PDB file of C-alpha atoms and ligand atoms in Angstrom:
ATOM      1  CA  MET A 649     -53.220  39.533 -22.095  1.00 41.00           C
ATOM      2  CA  THR A 650     -55.108  41.207 -19.264  1.00 43.00           C
ATOM      3  CA  SER A 651     -57.030  38.026 -18.384  1.00 40.00           C
ATOM      4  CA  GLY A 652     -55.901  35.203 -16.146  1.00 41.00           C
ATOM      5  CA  THR A 653     -53.019  35.636 -13.777  1.00 47.00           C
ATOM      6  CA  ALA A 654     -51.173  38.904 -13.992  1.00 49.00           C
ATOM      7  CA  ASN A 655     -48.019  37.457 -15.481  1.00 50.00           C
ATOM      8  CA  GLY A 656     -49.522  34.538 -17.376  1.00 52.00           C
ATOM      9  CA  GLY A 657     -47.876  31.944 -15.162  1.00 58.00           C
ATOM     10  CA  ASP A 658     -45.683  31.494 -12.154  1.00 72.00           C
ATOM     11  CA  GLY A 659     -42.904  33.777 -11.095  1.00 87.00           C
ATOM     12  CA  PRO A 660     -42.567  37.411 -10.192  1.00 96.00           C
ATOM     13  CA  LEU A 661     -44.644  40.131 -11.822  1.00 98.00           C
ATOM     14  CA  LEU A 662     -41.567  42.300 -12.119  1.00 98.00           C
ATOM     15  CA  ARG A 663     -37.915  41.468 -11.942  1.00 98.00           C
ATOM     16  CA  THR A 664     -34.854  43.563 -12.591  1.00 98.00           C
ATOM     17  CA  GLN A 665     -31.366  42.129 -12.755  1.00 98.00           C
ATOM     18  CA  GLY A 666     -28.220  44.212 -12.590  1.00 98.00           C
ATOM     19  CA  LEU A 667     -30.140  47.302 -13.642  1.00 98.00           C
ATOM     20  CA  ALA A 668     -27.795  50.289 -14.007  1.00 98.00           C
ATOM     21  CA  LYS A 669     -27.936  53.859 -15.261  1.00 98.00           C
ATOM     22  CA  ALA A 670     -25.287  56.568 -14.920  1.00 98.00           C
ATOM     23  CA  PHE A 671     -25.592  60.266 -15.708  1.00 97.00           C
ATOM     24  CA  GLY A 672     -22.092  61.434 -16.491  1.00 94.00           C
ATOM     25  CA  GLY A 673     -20.086  60.223 -13.521  1.00 91.00           C
ATOM     26  CA  VAL A 674     -23.122  59.754 -11.251  1.00 96.00           C
ATOM     27  CA  ARG A 675     -24.231  56.141 -10.892  1.00 97.00           C
ATOM     28  CA  ALA A 676     -27.874  56.925 -10.244  1.00 98.00           C
ATOM     29  CA  VAL A 677     -28.925  53.249 -10.353  1.00 98.00           C
ATOM     30  CA  ASP A 678     -26.024  50.882  -9.855  1.00 98.00           C
ATOM     31  CA  GLY A 679     -26.853  47.209 -10.334  1.00 98.00           C
ATOM     32  CA  VAL A 680     -30.326  46.779  -8.843  1.00 98.00           C
ATOM     33  CA  ASP A 681     -31.828  43.304  -8.463  1.00 98.00           C
ATOM     34  CA  PHE A 682     -35.464  43.806  -7.539  1.00 98.00           C
ATOM     35  CA  SER A 683     -38.345  41.379  -7.564  1.00 98.00           C
ATOM     36  CA  LEU A 684     -42.037  41.828  -6.965  1.00 98.00           C
ATOM     37  CA  GLU A 685     -44.693  39.132  -6.642  1.00 97.00           C
ATOM     38  CA  PRO A 686     -48.142  39.664  -8.192  1.00 97.00           C
ATOM     39  CA  GLY A 687     -50.372  41.486  -5.715  1.00 97.00           C
ATOM     40  CA  GLU A 688     -47.548  42.828  -3.567  1.00 98.00           C
ATOM     41  CA  LEU A 689     -47.429  46.240  -1.929  1.00 98.00           C
ATOM     42  CA  ARG A 690     -43.862  47.506  -1.451  1.00 98.00           C
ATOM     43  CA  CYS A 691     -42.269  50.717  -0.256  1.00 98.00           C
ATOM     44  CA  ILE A 692     -38.967  52.032  -1.531  1.00 97.00           C
ATOM     45  CA  ILE A 693     -37.189  54.475   0.738  1.00 95.00           C
ATOM     46  CA  GLY A 694     -33.757  56.053   0.666  1.00 93.00           C
ATOM     47  CA  PRO A 695     -32.012  59.386   1.021  1.00 91.00           C
ATOM     48  CA  ASN A 696     -32.358  62.152  -1.512  1.00 91.00           C
ATOM     49  CA  GLY A 697     -30.387  61.226  -4.631  1.00 94.00           C
ATOM     50  CA  ALA A 698     -30.452  57.466  -3.872  1.00 95.00           C
ATOM     51  CA  GLY A 699     -31.807  56.708  -7.360  1.00 97.00           C
ATOM     52  CA  LYS A 700     -35.466  56.056  -6.504  1.00 96.00           C
ATOM     53  CA  SER A 701     -36.976  58.249  -9.224  1.00 96.00           C
ATOM     54  CA  THR A 702     -34.465  57.047 -11.812  1.00 97.00           C
ATOM     55  CA  PHE A 703     -35.401  53.462 -10.948  1.00 98.00           C
ATOM     56  CA  PHE A 704     -39.069  54.232 -11.713  1.00 96.00           C
ATOM     57  CA  LYS A 705     -38.105  55.951 -14.979  1.00 96.00           C
ATOM     58  CA  LEU A 706     -36.163  52.828 -15.964  1.00 98.00           C
ATOM     59  CA  LEU A 707     -39.212  50.682 -15.170  1.00 97.00           C
ATOM     60  CA  LEU A 708     -41.520  52.777 -17.346  1.00 94.00           C
ATOM     61  CA  GLY A 709     -38.871  53.233 -20.036  1.00 96.00           C
ATOM     62  CA  SER A 710     -38.549  57.004 -20.169  1.00 94.00           C
ATOM     63  CA  VAL A 711     -34.885  56.377 -19.240  1.00 96.00           C
ATOM     64  CA  LYS A 712     -33.048  53.451 -20.848  1.00 97.00           C
ATOM     65  CA  PRO A 713     -30.541  51.443 -18.791  1.00 98.00           C
ATOM     66  CA  ASP A 714     -26.814  51.163 -19.511  1.00 98.00           C
ATOM     67  CA  LYS A 715     -26.858  47.607 -18.213  1.00 98.00           C
ATOM     68  CA  GLY A 716     -29.199  44.986 -16.853  1.00 98.00           C
ATOM     69  CA  THR A 717     -32.624  43.615 -17.692  1.00 98.00           C
ATOM     70  CA  ILE A 718     -36.250  44.261 -16.795  1.00 98.00           C
ATOM     71  CA  LEU A 719     -38.766  41.432 -16.964  1.00 98.00           C
ATOM     72  CA  PHE A 720     -42.458  42.327 -16.645  1.00 98.00           C
ATOM     73  CA  ARG A 721     -45.075  39.550 -16.706  1.00 96.00           C
ATOM     74  CA  GLY A 722     -42.347  37.217 -17.855  1.00 95.00           C
ATOM     75  CA  ARG A 723     -41.383  39.348 -20.851  1.00 96.00           C
ATOM     76  CA  ASP A 724     -38.165  41.224 -21.430  1.00 97.00           C
ATOM     77  CA  VAL A 725     -39.188  44.894 -21.650  1.00 98.00           C
ATOM     78  CA  THR A 726     -35.710  46.337 -21.096  1.00 98.00           C
ATOM     79  CA  ARG A 727     -35.792  48.223 -24.404  1.00 96.00           C
ATOM     80  CA  ALA A 728     -39.564  48.568 -24.849  1.00 97.00           C
ATOM     81  CA  GLU A 729     -40.984  52.057 -25.332  1.00 96.00           C
ATOM     82  CA  PRO A 730     -42.973  53.618 -22.466  1.00 93.00           C
ATOM     83  CA  HIS A 731     -46.323  53.496 -24.303  1.00 91.00           C
ATOM     84  CA  ARG A 732     -45.905  49.763 -24.859  1.00 94.00           C
ATOM     85  CA  ARG A 733     -45.137  49.177 -21.181  1.00 95.00           C
ATOM     86  CA  ALA A 734     -48.162  51.303 -20.256  1.00 92.00           C
ATOM     87  CA  HIS A 735     -50.328  49.081 -22.469  1.00 91.00           C
ATOM     88  CA  MET A 736     -48.821  46.008 -20.811  1.00 95.00           C
ATOM     89  CA  GLY A 737     -50.020  47.402 -17.478  1.00 95.00           C
ATOM     90  CA  ILE A 738     -47.364  49.640 -15.924  1.00 96.00           C
ATOM     91  CA  GLY A 739     -48.839  52.886 -14.579  1.00 93.00           C
ATOM     92  CA  VAL A 740     -46.689  55.599 -13.018  1.00 91.00           C
ATOM     93  CA  LYS A 741     -47.306  58.724 -10.962  1.00 88.00           C
ATOM     94  CA  PHE A 742     -43.990  60.523 -11.213  1.00 85.00           C
ATOM     95  CA  GLN A 743     -42.536  62.797  -8.563  1.00 79.00           C
ATOM     96  CA  HIS A 744     -43.039  65.813 -10.810  1.00 78.00           C
ATOM     97  CA  LEU A 745     -46.738  65.866 -11.514  1.00 72.00           C
ATOM     98  CA  GLY A 746     -47.809  65.143 -15.075  1.00 80.00           C
ATOM     99  CA  VAL A 747     -51.011  67.180 -14.818  1.00 90.00           C
ATOM    100  CA  TYR A 748     -51.999  70.137 -17.003  1.00 92.00           C
ATOM    101  CA  GLY A 749     -52.760  73.170 -14.853  1.00 92.00           C
ATOM    102  CA  ASP A 750     -54.543  75.152 -17.559  1.00 94.00           C
ATOM    103  CA  LEU A 751     -56.961  72.333 -18.357  1.00 96.00           C
ATOM    104  CA  THR A 752     -59.957  71.182 -16.338  1.00 96.00           C
ATOM    105  CA  VAL A 753     -59.874  68.057 -14.196  1.00 96.00           C
ATOM    106  CA  ARG A 754     -62.154  66.342 -16.731  1.00 95.00           C
ATOM    107  CA  HIS A 755     -59.910  67.273 -19.644  1.00 95.00           C
ATOM    108  CA  ASN A 756     -56.838  65.929 -17.825  1.00 95.00           C
ATOM    109  CA  LEU A 757     -58.500  62.555 -17.304  1.00 95.00           C
ATOM    110  CA  GLN A 758     -59.701  62.459 -20.913  1.00 94.00           C
ATOM    111  CA  LEU A 759     -56.081  62.451 -22.105  1.00 91.00           C
ATOM    112  CA  PRO A 760     -55.131  58.958 -20.893  1.00 88.00           C
ATOM    113  CA  LEU A 761     -58.651  57.596 -21.554  1.00 91.00           C
ATOM    114  CA  GLN A 762     -59.150  58.871 -25.097  1.00 90.00           C
ATOM    115  CA  HIS A 763     -57.438  55.912 -26.771  1.00 83.00           C
ATOM    116  CA  SER A 764     -59.680  53.344 -25.140  1.00 86.00           C
ATOM    117  CA  LEU A 765     -63.024  55.054 -24.377  1.00 90.00           C
ATOM    118  CA  SER A 766     -65.431  57.653 -25.713  1.00 91.00           C
ATOM    119  CA  GLY A 767     -68.896  59.096 -25.076  1.00 93.00           C
ATOM    120  CA  GLU A 768     -70.863  57.717 -22.151  1.00 95.00           C
ATOM    121  CA  ALA A 769     -68.320  55.034 -21.359  1.00 93.00           C
ATOM    122  CA  MET A 770     -65.661  57.707 -20.911  1.00 94.00           C
ATOM    123  CA  ASP A 771     -67.964  59.877 -18.784  1.00 94.00           C
ATOM    124  CA  ALA A 772     -68.732  56.899 -16.570  1.00 95.00           C
ATOM    125  CA  GLU A 773     -65.047  56.085 -16.173  1.00 94.00           C
ATOM    126  CA  ILE A 774     -64.224  59.698 -15.293  1.00 95.00           C
ATOM    127  CA  ALA A 775     -67.007  59.714 -12.688  1.00 95.00           C
ATOM    128  CA  ARG A 776     -65.703  56.441 -11.245  1.00 93.00           C
ATOM    129  CA  LEU A 777     -62.152  57.789 -11.014  1.00 94.00           C
ATOM    130  CA  LEU A 778     -63.226  61.089  -9.445  1.00 95.00           C
ATOM    131  CA  GLU A 779     -65.244  59.266  -6.800  1.00 93.00           C
ATOM    132  CA  ARG A 780     -62.265  57.064  -6.099  1.00 91.00           C
ATOM    133  CA  LEU A 781     -59.871  60.012  -5.796  1.00 92.00           C
ATOM    134  CA  ASN A 782     -61.972  62.194  -3.477  1.00 90.00           C
ATOM    135  CA  LEU A 783     -62.364  64.594  -6.399  1.00 94.00           C
ATOM    136  CA  ALA A 784     -66.101  64.296  -7.106  1.00 92.00           C
ATOM    137  CA  GLY A 785     -67.520  67.719  -8.006  1.00 93.00           C
ATOM    138  CA  THR A 786     -64.218  69.150  -9.284  1.00 95.00           C
ATOM    139  CA  GLU A 787     -64.481  68.004 -12.927  1.00 94.00           C
ATOM    140  CA  GLU A 788     -65.056  71.462 -14.431  1.00 96.00           C
ATOM    141  CA  ARG A 789     -62.384  73.213 -12.348  1.00 96.00           C
ATOM    142  CA  ARG A 790     -59.012  74.238 -13.725  1.00 97.00           C
ATOM    143  CA  VAL A 791     -56.335  72.032 -12.229  1.00 95.00           C
ATOM    144  CA  ALA A 792     -54.219  75.049 -11.257  1.00 94.00           C
ATOM    145  CA  GLU A 793     -57.010  76.084  -8.847  1.00 95.00           C
ATOM    146  CA  LEU A 794     -56.982  72.790  -6.946  1.00 93.00           C
ATOM    147  CA  ALA A 795     -55.244  72.261  -3.620  1.00 90.00           C
ATOM    148  CA  HIS A 796     -51.841  70.621  -3.908  1.00 89.00           C
ATOM    149  CA  GLY A 797     -53.121  67.339  -2.463  1.00 90.00           C
ATOM    150  CA  GLN A 798     -55.948  67.253  -4.998  1.00 93.00           C
ATOM    151  CA  ARG A 799     -53.434  67.669  -7.820  1.00 92.00           C
ATOM    152  CA  GLN A 800     -51.491  64.692  -6.440  1.00 92.00           C
ATOM    153  CA  TRP A 801     -54.696  62.616  -6.472  1.00 94.00           C
ATOM    154  CA  LEU A 802     -55.432  63.667 -10.018  1.00 95.00           C
ATOM    155  CA  ALA A 803     -51.929  62.597 -11.055  1.00 93.00           C
ATOM    156  CA  ILE A 804     -52.567  59.211  -9.418  1.00 94.00           C
ATOM    157  CA  GLY A 805     -55.892  59.114 -11.288  1.00 93.00           C
ATOM    158  CA  MET A 806     -54.157  59.619 -14.614  1.00 91.00           C
ATOM    159  CA  ALA A 807     -52.016  56.566 -13.860  1.00 91.00           C
ATOM    160  CA  LEU A 808     -55.124  54.622 -12.758  1.00 93.00           C
ATOM    161  CA  ALA A 809     -57.003  55.544 -15.923  1.00 89.00           C
ATOM    162  CA  MET A 810     -54.919  52.961 -17.785  1.00 85.00           C
ATOM    163  CA  ARG A 811     -56.094  50.265 -15.287  1.00 90.00           C
ATOM    164  CA  PRO A 812     -52.530  49.267 -14.447  1.00 95.00           C
ATOM    165  CA  VAL A 813     -51.502  45.851 -13.177  1.00 97.00           C
ATOM    166  CA  LEU A 814     -48.452  47.492 -11.602  1.00 98.00           C
ATOM    167  CA  LEU A 815     -48.836  50.991 -10.149  1.00 97.00           C
ATOM    168  CA  LEU A 816     -45.690  52.968  -9.316  1.00 97.00           C
ATOM    169  CA  LEU A 817     -46.186  56.017  -7.088  1.00 96.00           C
ATOM    170  CA  ASP A 818     -43.260  58.391  -6.621  1.00 95.00           C
ATOM    171  CA  GLU A 819     -43.773  60.468  -3.459  1.00 93.00           C
ATOM    172  CA  PRO A 820     -47.581  60.483  -3.626  1.00 93.00           C
ATOM    173  CA  THR A 821     -47.934  62.480  -0.388  1.00 93.00           C
ATOM    174  CA  ALA A 822     -45.397  65.217  -1.149  1.00 87.00           C
ATOM    175  CA  GLY A 823     -46.810  68.542   0.024  1.00 85.00           C
ATOM    176  CA  MET A 824     -49.829  66.956   1.745  1.00 90.00           C
ATOM    177  CA  GLY A 825     -51.076  67.619   5.250  1.00 90.00           C
ATOM    178  CA  PRO A 826     -51.870  64.767   7.683  1.00 91.00           C
ATOM    179  CA  GLU A 827     -55.519  64.403   6.604  1.00 92.00           C
ATOM    180  CA  GLU A 828     -54.706  64.210   2.907  1.00 92.00           C
ATOM    181  CA  THR A 829     -51.831  61.830   3.655  1.00 94.00           C
ATOM    182  CA  ARG A 830     -54.187  59.503   5.540  1.00 94.00           C
ATOM    183  CA  ALA A 831     -56.682  59.599   2.662  1.00 93.00           C
ATOM    184  CA  THR A 832     -53.882  58.726   0.240  1.00 95.00           C
ATOM    185  CA  GLY A 833     -52.886  55.768   2.405  1.00 96.00           C
ATOM    186  CA  ALA A 834     -56.494  54.565   2.403  1.00 95.00           C
ATOM    187  CA  LEU A 835     -56.593  54.859  -1.397  1.00 95.00           C
ATOM    188  CA  VAL A 836     -53.375  52.829  -1.749  1.00 97.00           C
ATOM    189  CA  HIS A 837     -54.727  50.146   0.595  1.00 96.00           C
ATOM    190  CA  SER A 838     -58.023  49.872  -1.275  1.00 94.00           C
ATOM    191  CA  LEU A 839     -56.285  49.598  -4.658  1.00 95.00           C
ATOM    192  CA  HIS A 840     -54.012  46.935  -3.207  1.00 97.00           C
ATOM    193  CA  GLU A 841     -57.023  45.006  -1.869  1.00 96.00           C
ATOM    194  CA  GLU A 842     -58.468  45.051  -5.385  1.00 94.00           C
ATOM    195  CA  GLY A 843     -55.369  43.252  -6.600  1.00 95.00           C
ATOM    196  CA  VAL A 844     -53.228  46.052  -8.028  1.00 96.00           C
ATOM    197  CA  THR A 845     -49.519  45.484  -7.394  1.00 98.00           C
ATOM    198  CA  ILE A 846     -48.127  48.731  -6.012  1.00 98.00           C
ATOM    199  CA  VAL A 847     -44.693  50.214  -5.354  1.00 98.00           C
ATOM    200  CA  VAL A 848     -44.555  53.444  -3.379  1.00 98.00           C
ATOM    201  CA  VAL A 849     -41.448  55.625  -3.195  1.00 96.00           C
ATOM    202  CA  GLU A 850     -41.690  57.754  -0.121  1.00 92.00           C
ATOM    203  CA  HIS A 851     -39.589  59.558   2.396  1.00 80.00           C
ATOM    204  CA  ASP A 852     -42.364  60.401   4.825  1.00 84.00           C
ATOM    205  CA  MET A 853     -41.821  57.593   7.350  1.00 87.00           C
ATOM    206  CA  ALA A 854     -45.229  58.208   8.932  1.00 89.00           C
ATOM    207  CA  PHE A 855     -46.797  57.318   5.588  1.00 94.00           C
ATOM    208  CA  VAL A 856     -44.541  54.274   5.175  1.00 95.00           C
ATOM    209  CA  ARG A 857     -45.735  53.115   8.622  1.00 94.00           C
ATOM    210  CA  GLN A 858     -49.353  53.656   7.631  1.00 95.00           C
ATOM    211  CA  LEU A 859     -48.807  51.429   4.585  1.00 97.00           C
ATOM    212  CA  GLY A 860     -47.116  48.813   6.795  1.00 96.00           C
ATOM    213  CA  ALA A 861     -45.638  47.069   3.756  1.00 97.00           C
ATOM    214  CA  PRO A 862     -42.235  45.442   3.187  1.00 97.00           C
ATOM    215  CA  VAL A 863     -39.534  47.972   2.446  1.00 97.00           C
ATOM    216  CA  THR A 864     -36.614  48.137   0.016  1.00 97.00           C
ATOM    217  CA  VAL A 865     -33.934  50.681   0.940  1.00 96.00           C
ATOM    218  CA  LEU A 866     -31.935  52.251  -1.882  1.00 96.00           C
ATOM    219  CA  HIS A 867     -28.651  54.004  -1.178  1.00 95.00           C
ATOM    220  CA  TYR A 868     -26.230  55.304  -3.828  1.00 95.00           C
ATOM    221  CA  GLY A 869     -28.180  53.436  -6.493  1.00 97.00           C
ATOM    222  CA  ARG A 870     -27.975  50.066  -4.772  1.00 97.00           C
ATOM    223  CA  VAL A 871     -30.279  47.914  -2.674  1.00 97.00           C
ATOM    224  CA  PHE A 872     -28.933  48.600   0.800  1.00 96.00           C
ATOM    225  CA  ALA A 873     -31.488  46.583   2.782  1.00 96.00           C
ATOM    226  CA  GLU A 874     -34.816  44.835   2.245  1.00 97.00           C
ATOM    227  CA  GLY A 875     -37.333  43.376   4.666  1.00 97.00           C
ATOM    228  CA  SER A 876     -40.403  43.921   6.786  1.00 97.00           C
ATOM    229  CA  LEU A 877     -41.154  47.429   8.006  1.00 95.00           C
ATOM    230  CA  ALA A 878     -40.247  46.353  11.553  1.00 95.00           C
ATOM    231  CA  ALA A 879     -36.922  44.873  10.437  1.00 96.00           C
ATOM    232  CA  ILE A 880     -36.037  47.984   8.442  1.00 94.00           C
ATOM    233  CA  GLU A 881     -36.992  50.326  11.268  1.00 91.00           C
ATOM    234  CA  GLY A 882     -34.886  48.270  13.659  1.00 92.00           C
ATOM    235  CA  ASN A 883     -31.877  48.221  11.313  1.00 93.00           C
ATOM    236  CA  GLU A 884     -29.222  50.530  12.701  1.00 93.00           C
ATOM    237  CA  ASP A 885     -27.355  50.896   9.390  1.00 92.00           C
ATOM    238  CA  VAL A 886     -30.594  52.027   7.747  1.00 92.00           C
ATOM    239  CA  ARG A 887     -31.248  54.496  10.534  1.00 88.00           C
ATOM    240  CA  ASN A 888     -27.796  55.951  10.018  1.00 88.00           C
ATOM    241  CA  ILE A 889     -28.108  56.467   6.286  1.00 85.00           C
ATOM    242  CA  TYR A 890     -31.785  57.159   5.954  1.00 70.00           C
ATOM    243  CA  LEU A 891     -33.357  58.452   9.105  1.00 61.00           C
ATOM    244  CA  GLY A 892     -30.445  60.807   9.771  1.00 59.00           C
ATOM    245  CA  ALA A 893     -30.772  62.078   6.213  1.00 54.00           C
ATOM    246  CA  THR A 894     -34.509  62.588   6.690  1.00 52.00           C
ATOM    247  CA  ARG A 895     -33.903  64.889   9.609  1.00 50.00           C
ATOM    248  CA  THR A 896     -31.494  66.886   7.504  1.00 46.00           C
ATOM    249  CA  MET A 897     -33.966  67.002   4.627  1.00 44.00           C
ATOM    250  CA  ALA A 898     -36.800  68.085   6.898  1.00 43.00           C
ATOM    251  CA  VAL A 899     -34.736  71.003   8.144  1.00 41.00           C
ATOM    252  CA  ARG A 900     -33.707  71.920   4.616  1.00 40.00           C
ATOM    253  CA  GLY A 901     -37.296  71.589   3.413  1.00 37.00           C
ATOM    254  CA  ARG A 902     -38.446  74.482   5.598  1.00 36.00           C
ATOM    255  CA  HIS A 903     -36.134  76.835   3.752  1.00 36.00           C
ATOM    256  CA  HIS A 904     -37.579  76.110   0.286  1.00 32.00           C
TER     257      HIS A 904
HETATM  258  P1  ADP B1352     -34.056  60.126  -5.723  1.00 74.80           P
HETATM  259  O1  ADP B1352     -35.357  60.046  -6.454  1.00 74.80           O
HETATM  260  O2  ADP B1352     -33.758  58.926  -4.883  1.00 74.80           O
HETATM  261  O3  ADP B1352     -33.931  61.393  -4.922  1.00 74.80           O
HETATM  262  P2  ADP B1352     -32.901  60.407  -8.390  1.00 74.80           P
HETATM  263  O4  ADP B1352     -33.158  59.139  -9.099  1.00 74.80           O
HETATM  264  O5  ADP B1352     -33.764  61.567  -8.713  1.00 74.80           O
HETATM  265  O6  ADP B1352     -32.876  60.144  -6.802  1.00 74.80           O
HETATM  266  O7  ADP B1352     -31.393  60.849  -8.657  1.00 74.80           O
HETATM  267  C1  ADP B1352     -30.300  59.954  -8.448  1.00 74.80           C
HETATM  268  C2  ADP B1352     -29.018  60.662  -8.860  1.00 74.80           C
HETATM  269  O8  ADP B1352     -29.001  60.821 -10.281  1.00 74.80           O
HETATM  270  C3  ADP B1352     -28.863  62.059  -8.291  1.00 74.80           C
HETATM  271  O9  ADP B1352     -27.488  62.268  -8.018  1.00 74.80           O
HETATM  272  C4  ADP B1352     -29.358  62.947  -9.398  1.00 74.80           C
HETATM  273  O10 ADP B1352     -28.762  64.224  -9.328  1.00 74.80           O
HETATM  274  C5  ADP B1352     -28.909  62.183 -10.637  1.00 74.80           C
HETATM  275  N1  ADP B1352     -29.806  62.407 -11.787  1.00 74.80           N
HETATM  276  C6  ADP B1352     -31.093  62.000 -11.876  1.00 74.80           C
HETATM  277  N2  ADP B1352     -31.610  62.323 -13.072  1.00 74.80           N
HETATM  278  C7  ADP B1352     -30.622  62.949 -13.769  1.00 74.80           C
HETATM  279  C8  ADP B1352     -30.527  63.513 -15.088  1.00 74.80           C
HETATM  280  N3  ADP B1352     -31.551  63.481 -15.937  1.00 74.80           N
HETATM  281  N4  ADP B1352     -29.344  64.060 -15.450  1.00 74.80           N
HETATM  282  C9  ADP B1352     -28.292  64.070 -14.603  1.00 74.80           C
HETATM  283  N5  ADP B1352     -28.310  63.550 -13.375  1.00 74.80           N
HETATM  284  C10 ADP B1352     -29.464  63.000 -12.943  1.00 74.80           C
HETATM  285 MG1   MG B1353     -37.014  61.228  -6.394  1.00 74.80          MG
END
């Protein structure tokens, strides 16, 4: 299943149709048609509460949709359990980090690897990941002692440990300074060059510009606009809903 083309034939790697999920009266995701070609890099932006994180949870399967379908590699995975989707090649770094602060960096990486590797092969894979993530030399440290940016990289590493075909990153630069943000952008670009299909949810526009990828804008759970970075940045409706909201969020953020 992991050999040959990513989806075993023609057509998109991922496709959602009419995907919808409400929480009580809140339509978090409200009829999303989304399509991704194998090898694509895409950004998803949108104001706080637009449904970006819920969309990722629907793709991995930790939240089940009320309506709509999800096709991955040509298969209907709408009702498939998260572990099955992970084995099919969907890897996710969620907004709220899934790392274990009391455990060492090495121990954290052992968790996703333990089902597929052991002994020297696992050690080699951990070394490879740490090198990749700018975390070489930290393996025996407790995760709680790492800088925030390093914890983000470790969380990305835990998604990478499954060697995903499709990597979903929810706000990978949250809490990072400019240097760490640039390093994260370089990591995303190098993974993309290796053929990983990647979707990045982000509201740091500087990072979105660094990625330079096509953008999908979500607003109130719907696809509001989609196109090249230049087209999205030049779209006045997008500026009104998103860039205005970013300014508000940035101001609010300082009070946290
Ligand atoms: P974003 O990631 O774009 O900020 P979310 O997907 O986190 O947006 O949230 C979309 C909307 O759904 C918000 O109004 C949020 O409060 C609501 N929501 C998300 N998850 C839950 C949940 N588990 N229970 C209730 N409401 C939720
Ligand atoms: Mg979110």
